[in-house]
Coordinates of C-alpha atoms in Angstrom, one line a residue:
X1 CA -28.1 97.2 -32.7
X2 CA -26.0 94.2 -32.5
X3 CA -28.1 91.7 -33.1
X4 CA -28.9 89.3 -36.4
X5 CA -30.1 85.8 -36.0
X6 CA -33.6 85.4 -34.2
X7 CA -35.7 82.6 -33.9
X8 CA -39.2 83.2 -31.8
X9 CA -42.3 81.7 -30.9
X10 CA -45.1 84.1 -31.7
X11 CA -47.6 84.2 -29.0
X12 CA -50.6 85.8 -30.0
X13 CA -53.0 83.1 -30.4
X14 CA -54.8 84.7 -33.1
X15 CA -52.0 85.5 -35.3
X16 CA -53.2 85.2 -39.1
X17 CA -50.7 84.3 -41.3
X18 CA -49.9 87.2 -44.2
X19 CA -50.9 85.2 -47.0
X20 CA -50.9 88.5 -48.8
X21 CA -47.2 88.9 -48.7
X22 CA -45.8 85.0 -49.3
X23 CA -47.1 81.5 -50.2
X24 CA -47.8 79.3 -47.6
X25 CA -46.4 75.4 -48.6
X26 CA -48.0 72.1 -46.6
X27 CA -45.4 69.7 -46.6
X28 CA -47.2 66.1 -48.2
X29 CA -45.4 63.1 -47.6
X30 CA -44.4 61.4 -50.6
X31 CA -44.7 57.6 -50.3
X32 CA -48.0 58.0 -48.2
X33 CA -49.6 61.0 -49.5
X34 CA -50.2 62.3 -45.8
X35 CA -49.7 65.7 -44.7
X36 CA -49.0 67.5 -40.8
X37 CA -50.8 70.4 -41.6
X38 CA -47.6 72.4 -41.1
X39 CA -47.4 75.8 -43.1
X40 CA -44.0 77.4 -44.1
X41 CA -43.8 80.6 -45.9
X42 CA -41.0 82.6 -46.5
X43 CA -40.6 86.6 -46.9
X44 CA -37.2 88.6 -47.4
X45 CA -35.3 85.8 -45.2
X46 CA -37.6 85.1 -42.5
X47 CA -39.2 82.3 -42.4
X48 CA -42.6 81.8 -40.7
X49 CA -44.0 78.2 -39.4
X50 CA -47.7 77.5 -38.0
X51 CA -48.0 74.2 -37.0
X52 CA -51.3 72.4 -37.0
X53 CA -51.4 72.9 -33.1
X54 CA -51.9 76.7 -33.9
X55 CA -48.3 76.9 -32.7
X56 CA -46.1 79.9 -34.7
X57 CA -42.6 79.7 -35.0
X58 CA -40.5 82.8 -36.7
X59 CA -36.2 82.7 -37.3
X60 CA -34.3 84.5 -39.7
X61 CA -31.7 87.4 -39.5
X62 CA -33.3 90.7 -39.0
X63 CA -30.2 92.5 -40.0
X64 CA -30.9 90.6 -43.8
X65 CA -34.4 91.3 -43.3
X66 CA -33.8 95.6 -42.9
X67 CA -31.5 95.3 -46.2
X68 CA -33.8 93.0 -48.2
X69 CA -30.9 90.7 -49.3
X70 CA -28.6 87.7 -48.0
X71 CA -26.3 90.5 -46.8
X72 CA -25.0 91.3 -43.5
X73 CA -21.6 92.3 -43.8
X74 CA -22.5 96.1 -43.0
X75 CA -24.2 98.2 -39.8
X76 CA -27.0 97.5 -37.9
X77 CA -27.7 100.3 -35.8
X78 CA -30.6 101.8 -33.3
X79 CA -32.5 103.1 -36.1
X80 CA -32.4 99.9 -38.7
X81 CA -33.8 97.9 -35.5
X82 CA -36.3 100.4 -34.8
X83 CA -37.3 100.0 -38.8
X84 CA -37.4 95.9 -38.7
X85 CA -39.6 96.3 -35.7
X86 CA -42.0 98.5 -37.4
X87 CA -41.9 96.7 -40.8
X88 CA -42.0 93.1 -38.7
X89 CA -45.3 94.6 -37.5
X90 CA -46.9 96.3 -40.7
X91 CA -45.8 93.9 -43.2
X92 CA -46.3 90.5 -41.3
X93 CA -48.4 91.2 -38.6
X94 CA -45.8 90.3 -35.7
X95 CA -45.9 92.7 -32.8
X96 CA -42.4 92.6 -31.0
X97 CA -44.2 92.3 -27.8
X98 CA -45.8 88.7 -28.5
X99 CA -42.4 87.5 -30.3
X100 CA -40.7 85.3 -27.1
X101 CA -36.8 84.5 -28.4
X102 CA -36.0 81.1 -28.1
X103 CA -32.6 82.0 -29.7
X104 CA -30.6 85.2 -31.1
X105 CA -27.2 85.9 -32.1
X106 CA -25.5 89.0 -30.9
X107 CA -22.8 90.3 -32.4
X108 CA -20.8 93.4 -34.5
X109 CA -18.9 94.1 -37.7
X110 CA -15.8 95.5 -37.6
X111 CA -12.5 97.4 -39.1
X112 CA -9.1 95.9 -38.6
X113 CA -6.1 97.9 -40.0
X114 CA -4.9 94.2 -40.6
X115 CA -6.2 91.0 -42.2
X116 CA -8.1 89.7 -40.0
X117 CA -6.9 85.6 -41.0
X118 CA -4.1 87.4 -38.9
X119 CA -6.2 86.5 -36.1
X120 CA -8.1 83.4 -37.3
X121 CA -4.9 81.9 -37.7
X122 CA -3.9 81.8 -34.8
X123 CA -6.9 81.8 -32.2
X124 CA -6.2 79.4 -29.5
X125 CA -9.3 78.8 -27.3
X126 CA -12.2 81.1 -25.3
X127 CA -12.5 80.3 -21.5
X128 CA -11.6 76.8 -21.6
X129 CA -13.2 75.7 -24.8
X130 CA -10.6 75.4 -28.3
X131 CA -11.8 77.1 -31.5
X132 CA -12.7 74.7 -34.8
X133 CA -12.8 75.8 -38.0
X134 CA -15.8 74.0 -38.7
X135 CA -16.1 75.4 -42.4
X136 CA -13.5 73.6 -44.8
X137 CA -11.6 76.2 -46.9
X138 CA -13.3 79.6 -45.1
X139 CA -12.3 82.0 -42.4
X140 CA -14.7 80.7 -39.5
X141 CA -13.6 79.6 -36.4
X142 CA -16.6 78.7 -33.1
X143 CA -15.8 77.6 -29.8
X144 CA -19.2 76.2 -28.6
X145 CA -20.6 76.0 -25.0
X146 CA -24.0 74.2 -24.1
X147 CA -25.6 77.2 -23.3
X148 CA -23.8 79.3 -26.4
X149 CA -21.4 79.7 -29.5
X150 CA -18.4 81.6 -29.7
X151 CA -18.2 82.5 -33.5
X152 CA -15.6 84.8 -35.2
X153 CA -14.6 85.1 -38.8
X154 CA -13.4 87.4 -41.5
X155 CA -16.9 88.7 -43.0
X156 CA -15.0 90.2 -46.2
X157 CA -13.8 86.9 -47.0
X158 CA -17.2 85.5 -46.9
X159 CA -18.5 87.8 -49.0
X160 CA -16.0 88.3 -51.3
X161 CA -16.4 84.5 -52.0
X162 CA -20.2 84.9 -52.5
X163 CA -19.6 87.4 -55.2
X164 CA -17.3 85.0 -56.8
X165 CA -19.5 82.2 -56.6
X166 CA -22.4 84.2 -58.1
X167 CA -20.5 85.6 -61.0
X168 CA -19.4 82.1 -62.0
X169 CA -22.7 80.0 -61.2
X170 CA -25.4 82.8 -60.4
X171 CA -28.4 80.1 -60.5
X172 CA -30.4 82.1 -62.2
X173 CA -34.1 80.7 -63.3
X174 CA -36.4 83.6 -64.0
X175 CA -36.6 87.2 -63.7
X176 CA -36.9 87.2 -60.1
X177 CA -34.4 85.3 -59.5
X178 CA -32.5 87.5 -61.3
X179 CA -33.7 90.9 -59.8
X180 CA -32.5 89.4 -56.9
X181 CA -29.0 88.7 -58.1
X182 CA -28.1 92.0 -59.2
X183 CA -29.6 94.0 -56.0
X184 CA -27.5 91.1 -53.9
X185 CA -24.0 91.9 -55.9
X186 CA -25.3 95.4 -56.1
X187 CA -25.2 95.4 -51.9
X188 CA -21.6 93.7 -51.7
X189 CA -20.1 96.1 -54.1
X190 CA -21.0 99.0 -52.0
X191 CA -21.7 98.1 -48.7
X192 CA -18.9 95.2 -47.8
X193 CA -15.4 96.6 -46.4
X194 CA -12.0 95.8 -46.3
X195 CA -10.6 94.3 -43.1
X196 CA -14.1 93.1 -41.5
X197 CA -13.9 91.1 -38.8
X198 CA -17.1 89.6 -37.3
X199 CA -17.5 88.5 -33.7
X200 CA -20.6 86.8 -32.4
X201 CA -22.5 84.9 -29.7
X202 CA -25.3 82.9 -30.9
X203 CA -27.1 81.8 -27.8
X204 CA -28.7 78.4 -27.7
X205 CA -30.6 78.7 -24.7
X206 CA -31.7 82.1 -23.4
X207 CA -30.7 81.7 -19.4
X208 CA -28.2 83.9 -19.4
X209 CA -29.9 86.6 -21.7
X210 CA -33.3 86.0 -19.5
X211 CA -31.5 87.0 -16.0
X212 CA -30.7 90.4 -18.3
X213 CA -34.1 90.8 -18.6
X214 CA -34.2 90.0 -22.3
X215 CA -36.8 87.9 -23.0
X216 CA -38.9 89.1 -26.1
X217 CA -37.7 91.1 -29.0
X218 CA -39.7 94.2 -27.8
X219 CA -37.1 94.2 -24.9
X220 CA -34.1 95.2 -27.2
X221 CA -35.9 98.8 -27.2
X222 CA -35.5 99.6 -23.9
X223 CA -32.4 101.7 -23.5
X224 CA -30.3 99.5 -20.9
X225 CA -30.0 96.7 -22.8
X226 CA -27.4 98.4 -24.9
X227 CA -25.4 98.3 -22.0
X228 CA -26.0 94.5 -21.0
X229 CA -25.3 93.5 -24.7
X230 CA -22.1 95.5 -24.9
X231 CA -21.2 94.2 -21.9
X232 CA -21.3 91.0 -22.4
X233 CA -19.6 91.2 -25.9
X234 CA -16.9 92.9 -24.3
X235 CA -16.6 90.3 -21.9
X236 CA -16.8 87.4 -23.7
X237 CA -14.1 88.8 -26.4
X238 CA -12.0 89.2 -23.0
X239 CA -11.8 85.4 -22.4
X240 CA -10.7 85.1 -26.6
X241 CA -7.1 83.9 -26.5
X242 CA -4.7 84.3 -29.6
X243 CA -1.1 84.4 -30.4
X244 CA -0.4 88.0 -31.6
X245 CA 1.4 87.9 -34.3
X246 CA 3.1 91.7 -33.2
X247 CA 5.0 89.9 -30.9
X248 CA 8.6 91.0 -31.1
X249 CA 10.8 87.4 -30.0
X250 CA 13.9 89.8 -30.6
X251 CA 13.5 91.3 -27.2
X252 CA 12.5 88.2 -25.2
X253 CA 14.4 86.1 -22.9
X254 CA 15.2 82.2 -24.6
X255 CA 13.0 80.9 -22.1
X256 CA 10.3 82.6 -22.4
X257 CA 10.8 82.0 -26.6
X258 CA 11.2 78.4 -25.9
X259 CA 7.5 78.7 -23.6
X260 CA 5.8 80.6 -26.3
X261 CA 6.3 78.1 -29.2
X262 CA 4.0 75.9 -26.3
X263 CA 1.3 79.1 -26.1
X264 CA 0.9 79.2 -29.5
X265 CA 0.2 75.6 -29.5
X266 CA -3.6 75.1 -29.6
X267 CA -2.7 71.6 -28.6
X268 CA -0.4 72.8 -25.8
X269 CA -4.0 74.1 -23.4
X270 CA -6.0 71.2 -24.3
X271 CA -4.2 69.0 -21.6
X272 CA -3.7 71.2 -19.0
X273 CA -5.7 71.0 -15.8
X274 CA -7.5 74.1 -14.8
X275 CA -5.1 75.5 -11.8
X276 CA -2.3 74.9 -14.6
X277 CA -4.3 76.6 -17.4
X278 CA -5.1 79.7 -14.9
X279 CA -1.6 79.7 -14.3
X280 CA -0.2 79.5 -18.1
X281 CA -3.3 81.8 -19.0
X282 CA -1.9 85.0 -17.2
X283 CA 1.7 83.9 -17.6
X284 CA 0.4 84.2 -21.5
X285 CA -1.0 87.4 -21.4
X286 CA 1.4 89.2 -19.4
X287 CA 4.3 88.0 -21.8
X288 CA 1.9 89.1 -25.2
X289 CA 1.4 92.5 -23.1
X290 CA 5.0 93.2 -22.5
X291 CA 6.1 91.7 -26.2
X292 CA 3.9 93.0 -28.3
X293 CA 1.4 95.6 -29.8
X294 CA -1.6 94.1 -27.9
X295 CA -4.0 93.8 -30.6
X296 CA -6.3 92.0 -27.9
X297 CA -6.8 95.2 -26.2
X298 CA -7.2 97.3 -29.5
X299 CA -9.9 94.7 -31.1
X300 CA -11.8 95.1 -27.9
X301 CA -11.7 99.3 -27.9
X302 CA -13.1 98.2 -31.6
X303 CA -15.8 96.4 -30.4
X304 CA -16.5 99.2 -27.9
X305 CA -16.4 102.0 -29.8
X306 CA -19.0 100.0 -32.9
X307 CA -21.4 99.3 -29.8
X308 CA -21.4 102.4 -28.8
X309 CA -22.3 103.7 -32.1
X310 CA -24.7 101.1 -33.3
X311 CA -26.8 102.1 -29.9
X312 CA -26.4 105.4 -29.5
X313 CA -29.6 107.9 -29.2
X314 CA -30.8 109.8 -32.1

């Protein structure tokens, strides 16, 4: 199932917190000694709030929640979704159906035959929004919205530079701590791949998502809501623009070399007005289409095709 990131509100007004699973810390104020009442506890990633109004708040990533480690750099299909769900329930007493989203990110690993900073690198803008590398020195690129975030980046780098930084500073201060450590390395070593690019939209507001239909986490059960997720993936990747780097200038007429240097210019669309960008958008794409090996069109049959097999019936 594509999905990772949740936060929810937890409606069941007589949820008892699992104290049997995870301390619960009350916040004290330090120069007044005062305390809100709020209790935080934390178990395998996700993190669970009860404010003194009674009111529950739950967020974490379920797909680092099914493999029991910061790790989600591999699959996430039907039947890891079906287990969080279950363990969600058994282990912390939250029953899907009483968990309202309030945000979620949706989104899939996958293959390249390439590296994917072949992309990064040169990712111009989605709709009419221009990507920023808001990460200094890693492969992550977002073009935000009000409503939602565009978010792509080259998950084997990440990790890669994890397991780096954990052989060289692992921060290790008991036993646990290391236990932890070695499953986490453990989980890179075997489950990361070459090549893996991520693409993601984490949705700030759930408008769009509620006209689906999708409103609590029980809802990402039902069977067509593989379809509306894939969907809009798919169509949301469509409105990513990029030079392709496959583009062959050799066969290409000096004008349309001398207009391409301007495409590739992130700093080229920003000033356009929107009839002009409509205009220079398909001029843009038709050109990278007849130039080149349209790795556009073959990232999307990607994103299909991993979809498709994340949700498929068993």
């Amino acid at each position: 199932m594509p999905i990772d990131f949740v936060k929810i509100q937890y409606t069941d007004k007589n949820y008892e917190l699992p104290t049997d699973k995870t301390d619960f810390m009350i916040s004290v104020n330090n120069e007044t000694g005062e305390t809100d009442n709020k209790k935080e506890g934390e178990y395998f990633g996700m993190q669970i709030i009860k404010y003194a109004s009674g009111r529950v708040m739950v967020k974490g990533s379920i797909h680092k929640f099914f493999n029991r480690t910061d790790f989600n750099g591999n699959d996430f299909d039907m039947i890891n979704f079906s287990s969080v769900l279950q363990d969600l329930e058994t282990e912390l007493g939250l029953k899907p159906e009483y968990c309202r989203l309030e945000n979620i990110e949706i989104g899939v690993n996958i293959q390249l035959s390439f590296d994917p900073n072949m992309i990064l690198q040169n990712l111009l803008f989605h709709r009419s929004v221009e990507f920023n590398k808001t990460i200094s020195g890693s492969f992550y690129y977002q073009s935000a919205k009000t409503e939602y975030i565009i978010k792509i980046y080259n998950k084997t780098a990440q990790y890669e530079k994890r397991f780096k930084r954990i052989a060289q500073n692992p921060n290790i201060r008991n036993e646990q701590d290391q236990e932890e450590t070695n499953f986490l390395k453990e989980t890179i070593e075997k489950q990361l791949q070459p090549n893996t690019l991520r693409f993601e939209i984490k949705f700030l507001k759930m408008n769009i998502l509620n006209d689906l239909e999708l409103v609590h986490l029980s809802d990402l059960a039902k069977p067509e809501m593989s379809e509306s997720l894939k969907s809009l993936l798919l169509k949301e990747f469509q409105e990513v623009y990029f030079y392709d780097y496959t583009t062959d200038e050799t066969k290409m007429r000096v004008s349309e070399i001398t207009k391409l240097k301007d495409y590739r210019n992130p700093n080229y669309w920003v000033n356009l007005n929107k009839k002009d960008k409509y205009y220079h958008k398909n001029r843009f794409e038709k050109m990278t289409l007849k130039h080149s090996q349209n790795l556009k069109g073959k990232v999307l049959e990607l994103i299909k095709h991993k979809i498709e097999q994340l949700t498929a019936k068993v």
